[in-house]
Coordinates of C-alpha atoms in Angstrom, one line a residue:
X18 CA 92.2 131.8 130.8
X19 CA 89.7 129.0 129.4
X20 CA 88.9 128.1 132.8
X21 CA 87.8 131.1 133.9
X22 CA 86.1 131.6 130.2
X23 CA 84.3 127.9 130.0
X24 CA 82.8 125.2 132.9
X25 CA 83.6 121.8 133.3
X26 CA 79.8 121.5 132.7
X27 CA 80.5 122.9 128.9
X28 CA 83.6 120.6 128.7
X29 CA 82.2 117.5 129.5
X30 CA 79.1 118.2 127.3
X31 CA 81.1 118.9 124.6
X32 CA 82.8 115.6 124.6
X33 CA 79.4 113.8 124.8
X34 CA 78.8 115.1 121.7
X35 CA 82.2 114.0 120.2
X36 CA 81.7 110.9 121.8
X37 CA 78.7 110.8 119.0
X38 CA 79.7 112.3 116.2
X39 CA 83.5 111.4 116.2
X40 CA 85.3 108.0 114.9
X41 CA 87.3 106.9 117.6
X42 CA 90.5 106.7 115.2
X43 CA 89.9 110.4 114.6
X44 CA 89.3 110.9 118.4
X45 CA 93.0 109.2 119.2
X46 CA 94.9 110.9 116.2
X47 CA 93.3 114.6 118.0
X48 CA 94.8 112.9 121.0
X49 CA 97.9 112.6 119.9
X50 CA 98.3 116.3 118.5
X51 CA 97.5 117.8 121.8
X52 CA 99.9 115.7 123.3
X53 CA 102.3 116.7 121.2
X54 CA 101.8 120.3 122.2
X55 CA 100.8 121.7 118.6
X56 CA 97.3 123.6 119.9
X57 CA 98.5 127.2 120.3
X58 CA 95.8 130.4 120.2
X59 CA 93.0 128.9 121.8
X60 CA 90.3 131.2 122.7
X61 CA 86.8 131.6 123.3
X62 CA 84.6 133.8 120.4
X63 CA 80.8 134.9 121.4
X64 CA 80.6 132.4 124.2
X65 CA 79.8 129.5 122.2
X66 CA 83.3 129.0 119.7
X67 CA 86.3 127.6 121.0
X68 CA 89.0 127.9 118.3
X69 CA 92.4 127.6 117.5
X70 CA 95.2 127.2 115.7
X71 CA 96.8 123.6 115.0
X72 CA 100.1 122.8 113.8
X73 CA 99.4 119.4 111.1
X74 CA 101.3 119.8 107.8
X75 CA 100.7 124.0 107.7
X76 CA 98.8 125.8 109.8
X77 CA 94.9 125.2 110.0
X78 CA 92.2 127.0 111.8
X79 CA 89.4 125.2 114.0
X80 CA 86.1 126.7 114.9
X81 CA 84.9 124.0 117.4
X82 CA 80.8 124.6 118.1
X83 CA 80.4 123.5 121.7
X84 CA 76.6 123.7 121.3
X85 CA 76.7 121.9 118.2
X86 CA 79.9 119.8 117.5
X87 CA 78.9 118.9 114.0
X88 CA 78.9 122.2 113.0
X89 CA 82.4 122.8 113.9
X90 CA 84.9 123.7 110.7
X91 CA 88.8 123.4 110.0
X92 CA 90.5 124.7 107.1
X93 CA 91.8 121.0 106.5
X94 CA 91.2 118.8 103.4
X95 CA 89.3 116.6 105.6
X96 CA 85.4 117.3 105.1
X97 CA 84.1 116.1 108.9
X98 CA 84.9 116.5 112.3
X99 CA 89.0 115.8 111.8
X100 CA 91.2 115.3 114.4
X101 CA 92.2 119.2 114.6
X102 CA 88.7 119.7 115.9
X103 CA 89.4 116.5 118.4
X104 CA 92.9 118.2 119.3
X105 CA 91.0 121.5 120.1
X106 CA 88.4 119.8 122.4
X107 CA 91.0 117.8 124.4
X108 CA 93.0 121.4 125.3
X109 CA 89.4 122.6 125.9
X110 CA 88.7 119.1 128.1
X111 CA 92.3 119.1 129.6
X112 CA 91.4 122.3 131.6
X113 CA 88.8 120.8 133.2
X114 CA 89.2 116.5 133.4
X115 CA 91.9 113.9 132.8
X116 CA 92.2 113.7 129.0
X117 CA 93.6 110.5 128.8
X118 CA 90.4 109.4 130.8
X119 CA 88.5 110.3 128.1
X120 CA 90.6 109.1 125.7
X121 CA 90.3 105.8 127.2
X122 CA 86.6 106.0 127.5
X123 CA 86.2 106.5 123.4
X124 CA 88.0 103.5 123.1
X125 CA 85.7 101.4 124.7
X126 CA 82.9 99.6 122.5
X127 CA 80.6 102.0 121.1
X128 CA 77.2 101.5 119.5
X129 CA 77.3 103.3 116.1
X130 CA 75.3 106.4 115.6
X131 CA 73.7 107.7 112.6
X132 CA 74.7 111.6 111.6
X133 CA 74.6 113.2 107.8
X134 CA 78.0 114.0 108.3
X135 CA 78.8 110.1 107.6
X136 CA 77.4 110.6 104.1
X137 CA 79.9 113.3 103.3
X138 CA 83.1 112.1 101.3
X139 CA 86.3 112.7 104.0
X140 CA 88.0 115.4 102.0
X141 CA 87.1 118.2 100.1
X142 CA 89.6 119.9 97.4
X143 CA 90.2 123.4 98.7
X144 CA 91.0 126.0 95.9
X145 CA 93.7 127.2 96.9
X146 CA 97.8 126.8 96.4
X147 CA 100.0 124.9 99.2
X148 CA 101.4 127.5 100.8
X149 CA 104.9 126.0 100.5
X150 CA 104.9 126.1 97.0
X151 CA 106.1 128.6 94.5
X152 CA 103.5 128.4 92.2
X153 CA 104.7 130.8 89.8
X154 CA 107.5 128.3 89.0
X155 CA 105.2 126.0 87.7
X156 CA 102.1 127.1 86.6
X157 CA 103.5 129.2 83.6
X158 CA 103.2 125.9 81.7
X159 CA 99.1 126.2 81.4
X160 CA 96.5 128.1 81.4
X161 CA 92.4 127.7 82.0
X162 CA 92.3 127.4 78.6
X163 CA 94.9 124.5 78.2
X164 CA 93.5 121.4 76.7
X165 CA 92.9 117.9 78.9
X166 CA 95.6 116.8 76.7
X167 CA 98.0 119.4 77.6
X168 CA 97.3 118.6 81.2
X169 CA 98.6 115.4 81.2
X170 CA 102.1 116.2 78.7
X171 CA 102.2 118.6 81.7
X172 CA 101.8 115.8 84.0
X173 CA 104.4 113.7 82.5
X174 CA 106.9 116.4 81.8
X175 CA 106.4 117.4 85.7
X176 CA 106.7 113.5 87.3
X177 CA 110.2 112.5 84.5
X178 CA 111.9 112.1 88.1
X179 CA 109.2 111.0 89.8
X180 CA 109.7 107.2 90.0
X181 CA 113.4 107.7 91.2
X182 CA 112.8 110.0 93.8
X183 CA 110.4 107.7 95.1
X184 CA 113.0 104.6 94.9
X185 CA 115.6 106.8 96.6
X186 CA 113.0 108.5 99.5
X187 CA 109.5 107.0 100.7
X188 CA 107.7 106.4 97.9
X189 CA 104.1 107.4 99.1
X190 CA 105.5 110.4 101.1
X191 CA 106.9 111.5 96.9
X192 CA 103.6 111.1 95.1
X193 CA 101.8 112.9 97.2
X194 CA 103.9 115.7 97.3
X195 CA 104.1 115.4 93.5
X196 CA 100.1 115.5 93.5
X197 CA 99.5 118.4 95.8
X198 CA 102.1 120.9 94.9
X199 CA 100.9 120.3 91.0
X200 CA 97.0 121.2 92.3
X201 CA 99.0 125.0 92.5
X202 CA 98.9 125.5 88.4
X203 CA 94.8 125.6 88.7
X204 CA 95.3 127.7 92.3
X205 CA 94.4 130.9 90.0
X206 CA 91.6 129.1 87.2
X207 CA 88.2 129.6 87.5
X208 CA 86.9 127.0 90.4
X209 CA 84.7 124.7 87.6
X210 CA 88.3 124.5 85.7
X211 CA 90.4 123.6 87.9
X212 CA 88.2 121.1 89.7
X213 CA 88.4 119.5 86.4
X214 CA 92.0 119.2 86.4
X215 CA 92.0 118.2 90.1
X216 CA 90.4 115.4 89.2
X217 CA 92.9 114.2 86.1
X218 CA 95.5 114.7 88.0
X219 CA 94.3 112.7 90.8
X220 CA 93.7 110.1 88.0
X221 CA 97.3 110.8 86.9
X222 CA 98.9 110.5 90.0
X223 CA 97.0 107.5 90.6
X224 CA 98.0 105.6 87.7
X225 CA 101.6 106.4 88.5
X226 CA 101.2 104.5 91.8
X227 CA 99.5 101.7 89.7
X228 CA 102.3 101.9 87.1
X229 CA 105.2 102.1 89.6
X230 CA 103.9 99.5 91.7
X231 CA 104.3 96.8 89.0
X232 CA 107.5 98.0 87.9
X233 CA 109.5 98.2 91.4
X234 CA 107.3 96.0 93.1
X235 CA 106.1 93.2 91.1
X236 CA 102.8 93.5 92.2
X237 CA 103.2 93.4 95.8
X238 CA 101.2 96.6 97.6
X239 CA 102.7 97.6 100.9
X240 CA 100.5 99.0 103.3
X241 CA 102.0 102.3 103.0
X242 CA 101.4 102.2 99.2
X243 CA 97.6 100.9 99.9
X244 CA 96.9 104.1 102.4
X245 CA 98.5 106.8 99.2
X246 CA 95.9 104.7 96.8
X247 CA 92.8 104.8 99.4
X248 CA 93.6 108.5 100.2
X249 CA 94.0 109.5 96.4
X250 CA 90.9 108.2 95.9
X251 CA 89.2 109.5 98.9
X252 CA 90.5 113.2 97.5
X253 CA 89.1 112.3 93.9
X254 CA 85.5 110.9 95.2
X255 CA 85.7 114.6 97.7
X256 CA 86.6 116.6 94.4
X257 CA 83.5 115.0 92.4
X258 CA 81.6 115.4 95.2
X259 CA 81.3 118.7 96.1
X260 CA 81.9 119.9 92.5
X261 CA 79.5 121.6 90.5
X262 CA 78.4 119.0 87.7
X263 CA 75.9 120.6 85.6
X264 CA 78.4 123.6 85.6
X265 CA 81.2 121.1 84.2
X266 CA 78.9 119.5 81.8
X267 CA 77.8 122.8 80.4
X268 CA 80.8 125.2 80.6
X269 CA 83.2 122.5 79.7
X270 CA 81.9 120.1 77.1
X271 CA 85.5 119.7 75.5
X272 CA 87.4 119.1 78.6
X273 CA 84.1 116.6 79.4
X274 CA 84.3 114.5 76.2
X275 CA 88.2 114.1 76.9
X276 CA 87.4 112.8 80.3
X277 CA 84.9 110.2 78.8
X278 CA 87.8 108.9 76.7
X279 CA 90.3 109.0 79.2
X280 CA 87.7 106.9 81.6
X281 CA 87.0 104.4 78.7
X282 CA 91.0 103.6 78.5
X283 CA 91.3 103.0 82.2
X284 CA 89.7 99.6 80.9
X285 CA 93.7 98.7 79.6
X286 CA 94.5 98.6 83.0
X287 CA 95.1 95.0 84.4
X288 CA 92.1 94.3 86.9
X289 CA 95.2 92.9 89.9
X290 CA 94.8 96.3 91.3
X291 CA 91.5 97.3 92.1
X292 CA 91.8 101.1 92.7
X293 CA 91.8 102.1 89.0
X294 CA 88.4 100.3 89.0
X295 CA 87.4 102.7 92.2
X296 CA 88.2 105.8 90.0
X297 CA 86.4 104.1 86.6
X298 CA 83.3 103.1 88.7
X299 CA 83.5 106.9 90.7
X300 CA 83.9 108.8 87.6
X301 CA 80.5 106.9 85.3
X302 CA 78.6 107.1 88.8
X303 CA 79.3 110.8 89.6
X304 CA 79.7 112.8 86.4
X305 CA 79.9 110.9 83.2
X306 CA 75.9 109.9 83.3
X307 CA 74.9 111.0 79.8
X308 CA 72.8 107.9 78.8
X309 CA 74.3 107.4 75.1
X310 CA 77.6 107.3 76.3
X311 CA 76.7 104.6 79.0
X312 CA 75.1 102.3 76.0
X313 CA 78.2 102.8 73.8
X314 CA 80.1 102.0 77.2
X315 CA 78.0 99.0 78.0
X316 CA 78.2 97.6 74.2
X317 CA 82.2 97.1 74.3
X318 CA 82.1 95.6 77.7
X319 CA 79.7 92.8 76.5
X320 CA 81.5 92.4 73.3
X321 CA 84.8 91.8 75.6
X322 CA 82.4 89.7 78.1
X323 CA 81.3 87.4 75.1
X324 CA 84.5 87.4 72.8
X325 CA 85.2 83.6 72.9
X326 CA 89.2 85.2 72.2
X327 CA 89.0 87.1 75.6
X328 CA 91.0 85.3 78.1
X329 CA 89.3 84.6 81.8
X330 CA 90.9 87.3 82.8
X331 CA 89.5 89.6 80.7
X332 CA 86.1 88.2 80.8
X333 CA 86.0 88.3 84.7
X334 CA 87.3 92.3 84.4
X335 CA 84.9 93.2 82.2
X336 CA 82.0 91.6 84.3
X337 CA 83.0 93.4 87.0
X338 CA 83.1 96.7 85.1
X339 CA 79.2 95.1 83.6
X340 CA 78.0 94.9 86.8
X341 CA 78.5 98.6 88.0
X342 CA 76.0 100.1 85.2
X343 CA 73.9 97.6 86.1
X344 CA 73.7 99.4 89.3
X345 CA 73.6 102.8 87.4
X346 CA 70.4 100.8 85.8
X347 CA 69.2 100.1 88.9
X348 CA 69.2 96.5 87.9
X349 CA 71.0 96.0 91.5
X350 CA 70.4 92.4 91.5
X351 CA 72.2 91.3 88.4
X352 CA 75.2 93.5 89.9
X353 CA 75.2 91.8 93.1
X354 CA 75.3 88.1 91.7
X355 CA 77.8 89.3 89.3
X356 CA 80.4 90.5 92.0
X357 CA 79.4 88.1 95.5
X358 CA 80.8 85.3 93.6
X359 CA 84.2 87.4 93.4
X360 CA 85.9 86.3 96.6
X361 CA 88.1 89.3 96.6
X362 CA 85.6 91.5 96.8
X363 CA 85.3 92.8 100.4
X364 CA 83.0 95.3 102.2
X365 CA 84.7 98.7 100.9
X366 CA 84.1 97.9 97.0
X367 CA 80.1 98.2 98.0
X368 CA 80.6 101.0 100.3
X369 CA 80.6 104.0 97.8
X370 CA 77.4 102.7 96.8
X371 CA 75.7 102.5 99.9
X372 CA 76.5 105.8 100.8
X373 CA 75.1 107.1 97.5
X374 CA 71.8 105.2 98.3
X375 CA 71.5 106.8 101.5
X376 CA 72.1 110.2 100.4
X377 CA 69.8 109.8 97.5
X378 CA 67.4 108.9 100.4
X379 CA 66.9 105.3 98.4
X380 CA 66.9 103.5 102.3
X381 CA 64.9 100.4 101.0
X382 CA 67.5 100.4 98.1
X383 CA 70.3 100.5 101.0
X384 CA 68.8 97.6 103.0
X385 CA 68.2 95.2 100.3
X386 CA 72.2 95.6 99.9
X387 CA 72.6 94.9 103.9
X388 CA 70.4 91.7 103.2
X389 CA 72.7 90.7 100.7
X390 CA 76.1 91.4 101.7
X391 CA 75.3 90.3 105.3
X392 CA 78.2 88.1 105.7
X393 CA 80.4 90.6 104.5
X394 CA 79.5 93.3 106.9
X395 CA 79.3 90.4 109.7
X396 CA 83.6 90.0 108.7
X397 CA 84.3 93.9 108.6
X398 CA 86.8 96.0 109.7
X399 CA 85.2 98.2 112.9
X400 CA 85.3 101.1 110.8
X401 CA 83.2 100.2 107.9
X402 CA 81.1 97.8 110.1
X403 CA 80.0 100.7 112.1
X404 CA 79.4 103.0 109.0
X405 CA 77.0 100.8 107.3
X406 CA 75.4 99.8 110.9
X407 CA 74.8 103.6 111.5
X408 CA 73.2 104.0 108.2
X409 CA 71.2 100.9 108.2
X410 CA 69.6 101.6 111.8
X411 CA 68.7 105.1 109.8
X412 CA 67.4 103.2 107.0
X413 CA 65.3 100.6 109.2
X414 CA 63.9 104.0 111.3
X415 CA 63.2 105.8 107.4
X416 CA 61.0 102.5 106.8
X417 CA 58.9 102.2 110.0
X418 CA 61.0 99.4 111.1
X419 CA 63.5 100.6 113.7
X420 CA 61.5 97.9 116.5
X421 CA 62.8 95.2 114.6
X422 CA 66.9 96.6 114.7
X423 CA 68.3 95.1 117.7
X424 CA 67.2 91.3 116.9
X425 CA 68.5 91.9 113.6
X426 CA 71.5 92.4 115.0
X427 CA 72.1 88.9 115.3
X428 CA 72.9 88.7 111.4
X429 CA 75.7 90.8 111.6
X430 CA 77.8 88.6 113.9
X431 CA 80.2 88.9 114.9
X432 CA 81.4 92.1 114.0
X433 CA 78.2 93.4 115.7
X434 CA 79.0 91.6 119.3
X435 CA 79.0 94.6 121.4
X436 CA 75.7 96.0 120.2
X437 CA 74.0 92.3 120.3
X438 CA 74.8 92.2 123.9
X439 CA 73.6 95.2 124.5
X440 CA 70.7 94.8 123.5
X441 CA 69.9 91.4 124.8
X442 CA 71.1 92.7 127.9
X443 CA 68.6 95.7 127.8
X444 CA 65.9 93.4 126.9
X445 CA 66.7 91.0 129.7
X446 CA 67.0 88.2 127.8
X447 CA 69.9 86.6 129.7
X448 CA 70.0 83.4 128.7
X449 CA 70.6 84.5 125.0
X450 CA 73.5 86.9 126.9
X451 CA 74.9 83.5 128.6
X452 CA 74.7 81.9 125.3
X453 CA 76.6 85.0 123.4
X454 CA 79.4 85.3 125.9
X455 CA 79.6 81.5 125.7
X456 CA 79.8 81.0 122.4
X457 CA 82.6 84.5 121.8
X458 CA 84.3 82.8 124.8
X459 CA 84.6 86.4 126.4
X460 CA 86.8 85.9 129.8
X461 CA 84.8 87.7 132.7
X462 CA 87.4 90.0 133.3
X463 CA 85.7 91.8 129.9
X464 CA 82.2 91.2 131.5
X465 CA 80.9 94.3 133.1
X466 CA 80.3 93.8 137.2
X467 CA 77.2 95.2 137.6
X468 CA 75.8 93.2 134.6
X469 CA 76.5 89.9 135.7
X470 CA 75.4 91.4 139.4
X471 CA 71.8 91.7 137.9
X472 CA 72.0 88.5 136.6
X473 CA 73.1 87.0 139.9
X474 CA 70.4 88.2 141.7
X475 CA 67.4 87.6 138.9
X476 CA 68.1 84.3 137.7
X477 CA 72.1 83.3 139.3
X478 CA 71.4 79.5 138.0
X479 CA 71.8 80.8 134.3
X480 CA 75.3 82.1 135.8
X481 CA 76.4 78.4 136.4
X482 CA 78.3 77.4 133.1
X483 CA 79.6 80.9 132.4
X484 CA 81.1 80.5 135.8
X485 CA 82.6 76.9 135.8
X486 CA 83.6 77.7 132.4
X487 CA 85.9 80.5 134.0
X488 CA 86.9 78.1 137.0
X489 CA 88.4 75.8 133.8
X490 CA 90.0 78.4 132.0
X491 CA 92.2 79.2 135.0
X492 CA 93.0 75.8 136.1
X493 CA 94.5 75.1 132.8
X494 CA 96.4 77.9 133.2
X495 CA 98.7 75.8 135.4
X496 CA 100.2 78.2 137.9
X497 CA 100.1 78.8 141.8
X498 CA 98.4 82.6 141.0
X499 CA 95.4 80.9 138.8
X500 CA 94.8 78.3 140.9
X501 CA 94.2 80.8 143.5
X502 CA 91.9 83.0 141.7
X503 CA 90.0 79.6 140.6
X504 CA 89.6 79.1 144.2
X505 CA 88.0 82.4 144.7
X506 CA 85.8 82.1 142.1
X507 CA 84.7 78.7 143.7
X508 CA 83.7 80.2 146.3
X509 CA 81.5 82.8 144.8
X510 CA 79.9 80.3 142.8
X511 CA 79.5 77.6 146.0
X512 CA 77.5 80.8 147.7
X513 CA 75.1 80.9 143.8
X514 CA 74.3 77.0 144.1
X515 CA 73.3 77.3 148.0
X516 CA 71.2 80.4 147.2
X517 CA 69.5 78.4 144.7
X518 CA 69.0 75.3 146.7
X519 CA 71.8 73.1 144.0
X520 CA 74.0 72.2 147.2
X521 CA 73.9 68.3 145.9
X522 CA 74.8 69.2 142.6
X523 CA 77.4 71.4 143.4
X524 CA 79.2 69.1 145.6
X525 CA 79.4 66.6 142.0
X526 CA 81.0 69.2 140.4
X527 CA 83.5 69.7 142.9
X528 CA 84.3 66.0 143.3
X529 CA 84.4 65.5 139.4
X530 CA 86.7 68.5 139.2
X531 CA 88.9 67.3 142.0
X532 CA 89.1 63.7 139.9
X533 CA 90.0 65.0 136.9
X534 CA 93.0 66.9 138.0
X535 CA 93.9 64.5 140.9
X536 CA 97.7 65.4 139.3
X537 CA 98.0 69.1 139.5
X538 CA 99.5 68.7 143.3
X539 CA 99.6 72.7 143.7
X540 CA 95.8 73.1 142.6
X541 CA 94.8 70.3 145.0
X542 CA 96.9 71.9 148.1
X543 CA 94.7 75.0 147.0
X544 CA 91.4 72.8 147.0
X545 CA 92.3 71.6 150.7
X546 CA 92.9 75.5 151.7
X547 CA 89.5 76.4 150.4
X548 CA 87.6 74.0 152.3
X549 CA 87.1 71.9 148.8
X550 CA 88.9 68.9 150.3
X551 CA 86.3 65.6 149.7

């Protein structure tokens, strides 16, 4: 029915657009739930929405845009294109092409593109119950008129076997379960409520992760452990995010104050876990701003900072606490010294801030961070590289200097290889491409043909090392098949040095190469059978 609904035109546009506005790991994951056959009730509305049904942990609805992919929704958590919307497009795409041709294609390197979207905090709290849940069960407990402190006996009484179950099943799998099946008791409240108690029970839940963690685990974070922290958070940055502040600050001064203390005590924590930091910084950054409570905030972490009784531990936690209203001072440089000498610190912990900067439309603020944590972005994961090289070819465009981005792109090495050599590529300046696939030791079955092809034919002598480099790398692969392919390659490059009038010099190189492995008897027999014999 699509296919007589849709063209192949539509379908490859479409995925042009994903191919822009889509992180590849999103891309796969969509990928993966249309293989697995969970798509069902795709149909075409007003000749421009595709949407469906999708099968993830309930039922959610897509409404894929094919003229304008970004504008696409799901009923998931997840606040940007998600891989429901992906999953949609490839049942869309599988009428037409090869999925798993395009699949492959958004796996290859991509240079990072800049959309608002990026800005936008991956899920939003949706006020509504899990459907699996009986909330009248448990939300007879409260009301929307229940103190902060009666949230969190409720929180306690509703976890008591909390830490077992998650000894006896999957722990991560447990607390999240616990945490979204306890939103239900605000399903009903007034949306400006129960955001509020979204966000303590994130905080909750949370500190039950921190709190089981060092009793079962002795510190040690497994990865699956890690993701529950990272997506907690995620959810609570989401909830502040696309809550309604002044509304919370006005309607809901009590529940606010209560907050403020409950942020101040996350300070008790031990600082060997830095997601209860995440939350404290989050929290003073995105709804606790009143200026007096900020000074009163500031005055206990410098007494702690300067207590000659504090241990180094305790100093060093409450510098890094300092630092952030430094940033909320706009005194970004202090911050900065503060934390780069914290080797722990990597990329993410600056991220949050970035993003802010960028929505605030503070780009000059956002590139003066770049400057400063280029190293750090030069080590990143793909992910976050790509999300702060996105915004910060935005910001460079913001301040009139978007000519200056692809040199620049140097800095960022070597997370930003791909994008360097494209753009010494596009600018024809070879020798600096030579020198980059030299020095990244890229083998040329990773080099693209047609590239090196232009090379070849504009200046083949600059070919010469990235060739004979190649001819080595085989031969010390010590088998019949490499010698062979070193032979072939030989040849090509014998056919370079005649074209370029090197005959003399190549004929040294072949002797020199036939001397120093005068012992490798099979390469040798392969030397005589391409005509190499001296």
């Amino acid at each position: 029915m699509l296919q007589r609904e849709l063209t192949r035109e539509q379908a490859i546009q479409v995925g042009e657009q994903i191919l822009i506005a889509v992180e590849g790991h999103i891309i796969e994951r969509g990928y993966t739930y249309f293989s697995d056959g969970v798509v069902f009730n795709t149909r075409v509305e007003q000749g421009q929405y595709l949407t469906s049904d999708v099968q993830g942990s309930e039922v959610y609805h897509v409404r894929l845009d094919m003229e304008t992919v970004q504008n696409s929704t799901c009923t998931c958590p997840y606040s940007r294109i998600c891989k429901h919307i992906a999953a949609t497009f490839f049942q869309m795409y599988s009428v037409f092409e090869n999925p798993r041709t395009f699949l492959t294609r958004s796996q290859q390197p991509r240079r990072a593109t800049f959309s608002p979207h990026l800005l936008i905090p991956t899920y939003k709290y949706s006020h509504t119950a899990p459907a699996q849940q009986d909330t009248a069960s448990i939300s007879s407990a409260l009301t929307s008129n229940s103190s902060v402190k009666e949230w969190w006996a409720f929180f306690e009484s509703w976890t008591r076997n909390l830490f077992a179950a998650m000894e006896s099943y999957r722990a991560s799998s447990e607390l999240l379960s616990s945490y979204q099946n306890v939103l239900s008791v605000a399903a009903s409240w007034p949306k400006d409520r129960a955001q509020l108690f979204v966000i303590h029970a994130n905080l909750f839940h949370l500190m039950k992760l921190t709190q089981y963690v060092k009793t079962y685990r002795q510190s040690y974070w497994f990865l699956d452990l890690v993701q529950t922290a990272e997506r907690l958070l995620d959810q609570l940055e989401g909830t502040l995010y696309f809550a309604d502040i002044p509304a919370l600050l006005t309607h809901h001064q009590d529940a606010i104050v209560d907050t403020l203390q409950l942020t101040k005590e996350l300070k008790e924590n031990e600082a060997t876990s830095l997601y209860w930091i995440f939350a404290y910084q989050m929290l003073w950054w995105m709804l606790l701003k009143n200026p007096q409570w900020m000074q009163e905030e500031i005055h206990v972490l410098d007494q702690l900072i300067n207590n000659e009784n504090s241990s180094a531990a305790e100093k060093e936690k409450g510098l890094l606490l300092r630092a952030h209203f430094h940033v909320m001072e706009k005194e970004d440089e202090a911050a900065l010294q503060i934390w780069k000498k914290m080797s722990r610190l990597n990329l993410s912990f600056y991220l949050s801030y970035m993003k802010s900067f960028a929505r605030n439309g503070e780009w000059q603020r956002f590139l003066d961070w770049t400057a400063s944590l280029t190293s750090l972005i030069g080590q990143a994961e793909t992910q976050q590289y790509r999300l702060v090289i996105a915004i910060w070819q935005e910001a460079m465009q913001r301040v009139g200097r978007s000519a200056e981005c692809g040199a620049k792109l140097k800095q960022f090495l070597p997370s930003s290889y791909h994008e360097y050599a494209a753009y010494l590529y596009e600018e024809r300046q070879f020798q600096q491409w030579i020198d980059l696939q030299m020095s990244f030791q890229v083998p040329m079955a990773d080099i693209s043909l047609v590239q090196v092809k232009e090379i070849e034919e504009t200046e083949p002598t600059l070919l010469f090392p990235f060739y004979l480099r190649e001819v080595n790398r085989l031969i010390a692969e010590r088998n019949r098949t490499a010698y062979k392919e070193a032979i072939k390659l030989m040849k090509k490059v014998r056919t370079i040095y005649n074209r370029a009038n090197q005959d003399a010099r190549w004929e040294r190189y072949v002797e020199q190469l036939s001397a120093k492995h005068n012992r490798l008897r099979a390469f040798q027999e392969e030397l005589r059978r391409g005509n190499f014999n001296l």
